[in-house]
Amino acid sequence: MASDARFDGPGPDAHHQAGLLEGRILLQHCDDCASVRFPPALVCRACGSPRLTWRESPGLGVVYSTTTVRDRAGDYNVALVEVEGGARMMTRIEGASSPAIGLPVRARIVSGDEGAYVVFDAAGERP
């Protein structure tokens, strides 16, 4: 399901957030150069076109890059996940003590006081 990304609403971030609150991960696709946009914007970062459409992501991906952040509260994983469709999302991985590059993951939407956000759960063994 694609819809025109240009609208008179509050902006693409609000549109993306509304999708998350509905339980959907929406990604922008450029109609001119076919690149995938995340985070959302008014124009394509690759070619500058305003012709962006929204498509729902199935939420499956693989860990593209990972690191462990250490602070006073403890260690936690931060990863760059390549989602089906080509977008890369910075997030945390849950259900894996030390996620490796190539680990299959599945998105989960978490709602909080400030809106909704995406985290990824380990979905299987590394291929």
Short mmCIF file of N, CA and C in Angstrom, two decimals:
data_model
loop_
_atom_site.label_atom_id
_atom_site.label_comp_id
_atom_site.label_asym_id
_atom_site.label_seq_id
_atom_site.Cartn_x
_atom_site.Cartn_y
_atom_site.Cartn_z
N MET A 1 0.85 -1.17 0.00
CA MET A 1 0.00 0.00 0.00
C MET A 1 0.90 1.23 0.00
N ALA A 2 0.86 2.02 -1.06
CA ALA A 2 1.68 3.22 -1.16
C ALA A 2 0.77 4.44 -1.17
N SER A 3 1.24 5.50 -0.59
CA SER A 3 0.51 6.76 -0.62
C SER A 3 1.50 7.89 -0.81
N ASP A 4 1.01 9.01 -1.30
CA ASP A 4 1.86 10.16 -1.57
C ASP A 4 2.43 10.73 -0.27
N ALA A 5 3.75 10.94 -0.22
CA ALA A 5 4.40 11.44 1.00
C ALA A 5 4.20 12.95 1.17
N ARG A 6 3.79 13.66 0.12
CA ARG A 6 3.56 15.10 0.23
C ARG A 6 2.14 15.32 0.75
N PHE A 7 2.03 16.11 1.80
CA PHE A 7 0.73 16.37 2.39
C PHE A 7 0.81 17.65 3.20
N ASP A 8 -0.32 18.14 3.63
CA ASP A 8 -0.37 19.40 4.38
C ASP A 8 -0.32 19.16 5.88
N GLY A 9 0.01 17.97 6.31
CA GLY A 9 0.04 17.62 7.73
C GLY A 9 1.29 18.14 8.40
N PRO A 10 1.55 17.67 9.60
CA PRO A 10 2.67 18.17 10.39
C PRO A 10 4.05 17.72 9.90
N GLY A 11 4.15 16.79 8.98
CA GLY A 11 5.44 16.40 8.43
C GLY A 11 5.65 14.90 8.40
N PRO A 12 6.71 14.45 7.72
CA PRO A 12 6.94 13.02 7.55
C PRO A 12 7.24 12.28 8.86
N ASP A 13 7.88 12.93 9.82
CA ASP A 13 8.12 12.26 11.10
C ASP A 13 6.81 11.93 11.80
N ALA A 14 5.86 12.85 11.76
CA ALA A 14 4.55 12.62 12.38
C ALA A 14 3.80 11.50 11.66
N HIS A 15 3.94 11.44 10.33
CA HIS A 15 3.30 10.38 9.55
C HIS A 15 3.89 9.02 9.94
N HIS A 16 5.21 8.97 10.05
CA HIS A 16 5.89 7.73 10.46
C HIS A 16 5.46 7.33 11.88
N GLN A 17 5.41 8.28 12.79
CA GLN A 17 5.01 8.02 14.17
C GLN A 17 3.56 7.52 14.24
N ALA A 18 2.68 8.10 13.44
CA ALA A 18 1.29 7.64 13.39
C ALA A 18 1.22 6.19 12.93
N GLY A 19 2.04 5.83 11.96
CA GLY A 19 2.10 4.44 11.51
C GLY A 19 2.53 3.51 12.63
N LEU A 20 3.56 3.92 13.38
CA LEU A 20 4.02 3.10 14.51
C LEU A 20 2.92 2.92 15.55
N LEU A 21 2.19 3.99 15.83
CA LEU A 21 1.11 3.90 16.81
C LEU A 21 -0.01 2.98 16.34
N GLU A 22 -0.12 2.78 15.02
CA GLU A 22 -1.09 1.83 14.46
C GLU A 22 -0.50 0.43 14.36
N GLY A 23 0.78 0.26 14.75
CA GLY A 23 1.42 -1.05 14.66
C GLY A 23 2.06 -1.33 13.32
N ARG A 24 2.35 -0.28 12.54
CA ARG A 24 2.92 -0.44 11.19
C ARG A 24 4.24 0.32 11.09
N ILE A 25 5.23 -0.30 10.46
CA ILE A 25 6.50 0.37 10.19
C ILE A 25 6.44 0.87 8.76
N LEU A 26 6.44 2.18 8.60
CA LEU A 26 6.34 2.79 7.28
C LEU A 26 7.70 3.34 6.85
N LEU A 27 8.09 3.01 5.63
CA LEU A 27 9.33 3.51 5.05
C LEU A 27 9.01 4.28 3.78
N GLN A 28 9.80 5.30 3.49
CA GLN A 28 9.62 6.06 2.27
C GLN A 28 10.46 5.45 1.15
N HIS A 29 9.87 5.43 -0.05
CA HIS A 29 10.57 4.99 -1.26
C HIS A 29 10.51 6.14 -2.27
N CYS A 30 11.64 6.41 -2.91
CA CYS A 30 11.69 7.47 -3.91
C CYS A 30 11.17 6.93 -5.25
N ASP A 31 10.18 7.62 -5.82
CA ASP A 31 9.61 7.20 -7.10
C ASP A 31 10.55 7.48 -8.26
N ASP A 32 11.55 8.37 -8.07
CA ASP A 32 12.44 8.73 -9.16
C ASP A 32 13.72 7.89 -9.21
N CYS A 33 14.34 7.63 -8.05
CA CYS A 33 15.61 6.88 -8.07
C CYS A 33 15.52 5.53 -7.37
N ALA A 34 14.35 5.19 -6.81
CA ALA A 34 14.08 3.89 -6.17
C ALA A 34 14.84 3.67 -4.87
N SER A 35 15.42 4.72 -4.29
CA SER A 35 16.10 4.53 -3.01
C SER A 35 15.07 4.51 -1.88
N VAL A 36 15.48 3.91 -0.76
CA VAL A 36 14.63 3.83 0.42
C VAL A 36 15.10 4.89 1.41
N ARG A 37 14.15 5.60 2.01
CA ARG A 37 14.47 6.68 2.93
C ARG A 37 14.14 6.30 4.36
N PHE A 38 15.13 6.36 5.23
CA PHE A 38 14.88 6.30 6.67
C PHE A 38 16.04 6.99 7.34
N PRO A 39 15.80 7.93 8.21
CA PRO A 39 14.50 8.39 8.68
C PRO A 39 13.77 9.17 7.58
N PRO A 40 12.45 9.35 7.75
CA PRO A 40 11.66 10.03 6.72
C PRO A 40 12.05 11.50 6.57
N ALA A 41 11.82 12.01 5.37
CA ALA A 41 12.15 13.41 5.07
C ALA A 41 11.19 13.94 4.01
N LEU A 42 11.30 15.22 3.70
CA LEU A 42 10.44 15.82 2.68
C LEU A 42 10.93 15.54 1.26
N VAL A 43 12.24 15.32 1.12
CA VAL A 43 12.80 15.02 -0.20
C VAL A 43 13.78 13.86 -0.09
N CYS A 44 14.03 13.20 -1.20
CA CYS A 44 14.96 12.08 -1.25
C CYS A 44 16.39 12.57 -1.01
N ARG A 45 17.08 11.91 -0.12
CA ARG A 45 18.47 12.28 0.17
C ARG A 45 19.39 11.95 -1.01
N ALA A 46 19.05 10.93 -1.79
CA ALA A 46 19.91 10.51 -2.90
C ALA A 46 19.79 11.43 -4.11
N CYS A 47 18.56 11.84 -4.48
CA CYS A 47 18.40 12.61 -5.72
C CYS A 47 17.67 13.94 -5.55
N GLY A 48 17.12 14.21 -4.36
CA GLY A 48 16.44 15.48 -4.12
C GLY A 48 14.99 15.53 -4.56
N SER A 49 14.47 14.41 -5.05
CA SER A 49 13.09 14.39 -5.52
C SER A 49 12.11 14.47 -4.35
N PRO A 50 11.01 15.20 -4.54
CA PRO A 50 9.96 15.21 -3.52
C PRO A 50 8.94 14.08 -3.72
N ARG A 51 9.15 13.26 -4.76
CA ARG A 51 8.20 12.18 -5.09
C ARG A 51 8.51 10.93 -4.25
N LEU A 52 8.07 10.97 -3.00
CA LEU A 52 8.28 9.87 -2.07
C LEU A 52 6.94 9.22 -1.73
N THR A 53 6.92 7.91 -1.69
CA THR A 53 5.72 7.18 -1.30
C THR A 53 6.02 6.34 -0.07
N TRP A 54 4.98 6.06 0.69
CA TRP A 54 5.11 5.26 1.92
C TRP A 54 4.78 3.82 1.61
N ARG A 55 5.60 2.90 2.15
CA ARG A 55 5.33 1.47 2.03
C ARG A 55 5.55 0.83 3.39
N GLU A 56 4.72 -0.15 3.68
CA GLU A 56 4.84 -0.82 4.96
C GLU A 56 5.94 -1.88 4.90
N SER A 57 6.77 -1.91 5.91
CA SER A 57 7.84 -2.90 6.02
C SER A 57 7.33 -4.11 6.79
N PRO A 58 7.75 -5.31 6.38
CA PRO A 58 7.36 -6.50 7.15
C PRO A 58 8.10 -6.59 8.48
N GLY A 59 9.16 -5.77 8.65
CA GLY A 59 9.87 -5.74 9.92
C GLY A 59 10.92 -6.82 10.10
N LEU A 60 11.29 -7.50 9.03
CA LEU A 60 12.35 -8.50 9.11
C LEU A 60 13.65 -7.87 8.63
N GLY A 61 14.76 -8.32 9.20
CA GLY A 61 16.04 -7.78 8.78
C GLY A 61 17.19 -8.60 9.31
N VAL A 62 18.39 -8.09 9.10
CA VAL A 62 19.61 -8.72 9.61
C VAL A 62 20.50 -7.64 10.22
N VAL A 63 21.28 -8.03 11.21
CA VAL A 63 22.21 -7.10 11.83
C VAL A 63 23.30 -6.78 10.82
N TYR A 64 23.47 -5.49 10.53
CA TYR A 64 24.46 -5.03 9.57
C TYR A 64 25.75 -4.64 10.29
N SER A 65 25.61 -4.05 11.46
CA SER A 65 26.75 -3.62 12.27
C SER A 65 26.28 -3.59 13.72
N THR A 66 27.19 -3.79 14.66
CA THR A 66 26.79 -3.83 16.07
C THR A 66 27.91 -3.35 16.98
N THR A 67 27.52 -2.86 18.14
CA THR A 67 28.47 -2.48 19.18
C THR A 67 27.80 -2.63 20.54
N THR A 68 28.59 -2.65 21.58
CA THR A 68 28.07 -2.70 22.93
C THR A 68 28.37 -1.37 23.60
N VAL A 69 27.34 -0.77 24.17
CA VAL A 69 27.49 0.49 24.89
C VAL A 69 27.55 0.16 26.37
N ARG A 70 28.55 0.71 27.03
CA ARG A 70 28.70 0.48 28.47
C ARG A 70 28.48 1.78 29.21
N ASP A 71 27.60 1.74 30.21
CA ASP A 71 27.41 2.91 31.07
C ASP A 71 27.08 2.43 32.48
N ARG A 72 26.80 3.35 33.36
CA ARG A 72 26.56 3.01 34.77
C ARG A 72 25.38 2.08 34.96
N ALA A 73 24.40 2.14 34.08
CA ALA A 73 23.22 1.28 34.19
C ALA A 73 23.49 -0.13 33.69
N GLY A 74 24.62 -0.34 33.04
CA GLY A 74 24.96 -1.66 32.51
C GLY A 74 25.26 -1.61 31.03
N ASP A 75 25.50 -2.77 30.47
CA ASP A 75 25.81 -2.88 29.04
C ASP A 75 24.53 -3.10 28.24
N TYR A 76 24.49 -2.53 27.05
CA TYR A 76 23.39 -2.83 26.15
C TYR A 76 23.89 -2.78 24.72
N ASN A 77 23.19 -3.52 23.86
CA ASN A 77 23.56 -3.64 22.46
C ASN A 77 22.93 -2.54 21.62
N VAL A 78 23.70 -2.00 20.71
CA VAL A 78 23.19 -1.07 19.72
C VAL A 78 23.61 -1.62 18.37
N ALA A 79 22.66 -1.65 17.44
CA ALA A 79 22.96 -2.25 16.14
C ALA A 79 22.37 -1.43 15.02
N LEU A 80 23.00 -1.56 13.87
CA LEU A 80 22.45 -1.04 12.64
C LEU A 80 21.84 -2.24 11.95
N VAL A 81 20.52 -2.21 11.75
CA VAL A 81 19.80 -3.33 11.15
C VAL A 81 19.40 -2.97 9.73
N GLU A 82 19.71 -3.85 8.80
CA GLU A 82 19.24 -3.67 7.42
C GLU A 82 17.91 -4.39 7.30
N VAL A 83 16.86 -3.60 7.12
CA VAL A 83 15.49 -4.11 7.06
C VAL A 83 15.18 -4.52 5.62
N GLU A 84 14.35 -5.55 5.46
CA GLU A 84 13.91 -5.92 4.12
C GLU A 84 13.42 -4.69 3.39
N GLY A 85 13.88 -4.49 2.20
CA GLY A 85 13.53 -3.30 1.44
C GLY A 85 14.68 -2.32 1.34
N GLY A 86 15.74 -2.50 2.14
CA GLY A 86 16.94 -1.70 1.97
C GLY A 86 17.21 -0.62 2.99
N ALA A 87 16.27 -0.30 3.84
CA ALA A 87 16.52 0.74 4.85
C ALA A 87 17.40 0.19 5.96
N ARG A 88 18.17 1.07 6.57
CA ARG A 88 18.97 0.70 7.75
C ARG A 88 18.48 1.53 8.93
N MET A 89 18.26 0.84 10.04
CA MET A 89 17.72 1.48 11.24
C MET A 89 18.66 1.23 12.41
N MET A 90 19.00 2.30 13.15
CA MET A 90 19.80 2.20 14.36
C MET A 90 18.85 1.86 15.50
N THR A 91 19.17 0.82 16.26
CA THR A 91 18.25 0.34 17.28
C THR A 91 18.98 -0.54 18.28
N ARG A 92 18.24 -1.13 19.18
CA ARG A 92 18.83 -2.11 20.08
C ARG A 92 18.30 -3.49 19.70
N ILE A 93 19.07 -4.51 20.06
CA ILE A 93 18.68 -5.90 19.79
C ILE A 93 18.39 -6.55 21.13
N GLU A 94 17.25 -7.18 21.25
CA GLU A 94 16.91 -7.88 22.47
C GLU A 94 16.86 -9.37 22.19
N GLY A 95 17.15 -10.17 23.21
CA GLY A 95 17.10 -11.62 23.06
C GLY A 95 18.40 -12.22 22.54
N ALA A 96 19.46 -11.42 22.51
CA ALA A 96 20.77 -11.92 22.10
C ALA A 96 21.81 -11.20 22.95
N SER A 97 22.61 -11.95 23.69
CA SER A 97 23.57 -11.31 24.59
C SER A 97 24.66 -10.57 23.82
N SER A 98 25.05 -11.08 22.69
CA SER A 98 26.03 -10.38 21.84
C SER A 98 25.68 -10.66 20.38
N PRO A 99 24.78 -9.86 19.81
CA PRO A 99 24.34 -10.10 18.44
C PRO A 99 25.49 -9.96 17.45
N ALA A 100 25.55 -10.87 16.51
CA ALA A 100 26.61 -10.86 15.51
C ALA A 100 26.08 -10.33 14.19
N ILE A 101 26.98 -9.82 13.39
CA ILE A 101 26.62 -9.37 12.05
C ILE A 101 26.02 -10.56 11.30
N GLY A 102 24.90 -10.33 10.64
CA GLY A 102 24.20 -11.37 9.91
C GLY A 102 23.08 -12.04 10.68
N LEU A 103 22.93 -11.71 11.99
CA LEU A 103 21.87 -12.30 12.80
C LEU A 103 20.50 -11.87 12.28
N PRO A 104 19.61 -12.82 11.99
CA PRO A 104 18.25 -12.44 11.58
C PRO A 104 17.49 -11.84 12.76
N VAL A 105 16.74 -10.77 12.50
CA VAL A 105 15.98 -10.09 13.54
C VAL A 105 14.58 -9.78 13.04
N ARG A 106 13.67 -9.55 14.01
CA ARG A 106 12.28 -9.20 13.71
C ARG A 106 11.93 -7.95 14.52
N ALA A 107 11.31 -6.99 13.88
CA ALA A 107 10.95 -5.73 14.53
C ALA A 107 9.77 -5.92 15.48
N ARG A 108 9.81 -5.12 16.52
CA ARG A 108 8.71 -5.05 17.49
C ARG A 108 8.52 -3.58 17.83
N ILE A 109 7.29 -3.13 17.80
CA ILE A 109 6.99 -1.73 18.09
C ILE A 109 6.66 -1.61 19.58
N VAL A 110 7.33 -0.67 20.22
CA VAL A 110 7.15 -0.42 21.65
C VAL A 110 6.56 0.97 21.81
N SER A 111 5.49 1.07 22.59
CA SER A 111 4.87 2.38 22.86
C SER A 111 5.33 2.89 24.21
N GLY A 112 5.66 4.16 24.26
CA GLY A 112 6.10 4.79 25.50
C GLY A 112 5.39 6.11 25.69
N ASP A 113 5.79 6.83 26.72
CA ASP A 113 5.18 8.12 27.03
C ASP A 113 5.37 9.14 25.91
N GLU A 114 6.46 9.02 25.18
CA GLU A 114 6.78 10.00 24.15
C GLU A 114 6.46 9.51 22.74
N GLY A 115 5.69 8.44 22.61
CA GLY A 115 5.35 7.89 21.31
C GLY A 115 5.77 6.45 21.18
N ALA A 116 5.94 6.01 19.97
CA ALA A 116 6.31 4.63 19.70
C ALA A 116 7.67 4.58 19.02
N TYR A 117 8.36 3.45 19.20
CA TYR A 117 9.65 3.26 18.56
C TYR A 117 9.84 1.77 18.27
N VAL A 118 10.84 1.48 17.45
CA VAL A 118 11.09 0.11 17.00
C VAL A 118 12.32 -0.45 17.71
N VAL A 119 12.19 -1.67 18.22
CA VAL A 119 13.33 -2.45 18.68
C VAL A 119 13.29 -3.76 17.90
N PHE A 120 14.40 -4.47 17.91
CA PHE A 120 14.46 -5.73 17.18
C PHE A 120 14.77 -6.87 18.13
N ASP A 121 14.12 -8.00 17.90
CA ASP A 121 14.37 -9.22 18.66
C ASP A 121 15.12 -10.20 17.76
N ALA A 122 16.05 -10.94 18.35
CA ALA A 122 16.74 -11.97 17.60
C ALA A 122 15.68 -12.95 17.07
N ALA A 123 15.78 -13.31 15.80
CA ALA A 123 14.75 -14.15 15.17
C ALA A 123 15.29 -15.51 14.78
N GLY A 124 16.52 -15.81 15.12
CA GLY A 124 17.08 -17.10 14.76
C GLY A 124 18.58 -17.08 14.88
N GLU A 125 19.17 -18.12 14.40
CA GLU A 125 20.62 -18.25 14.42
C GLU A 125 21.23 -17.52 13.24
N ARG A 126 22.44 -17.12 13.41
CA ARG A 126 23.19 -16.47 12.32
C ARG A 126 23.36 -17.47 11.19
N PRO A 127 23.11 -17.05 9.91
CA PRO A 127 23.23 -17.96 8.78
C PRO A 127 24.66 -18.44 8.58
#
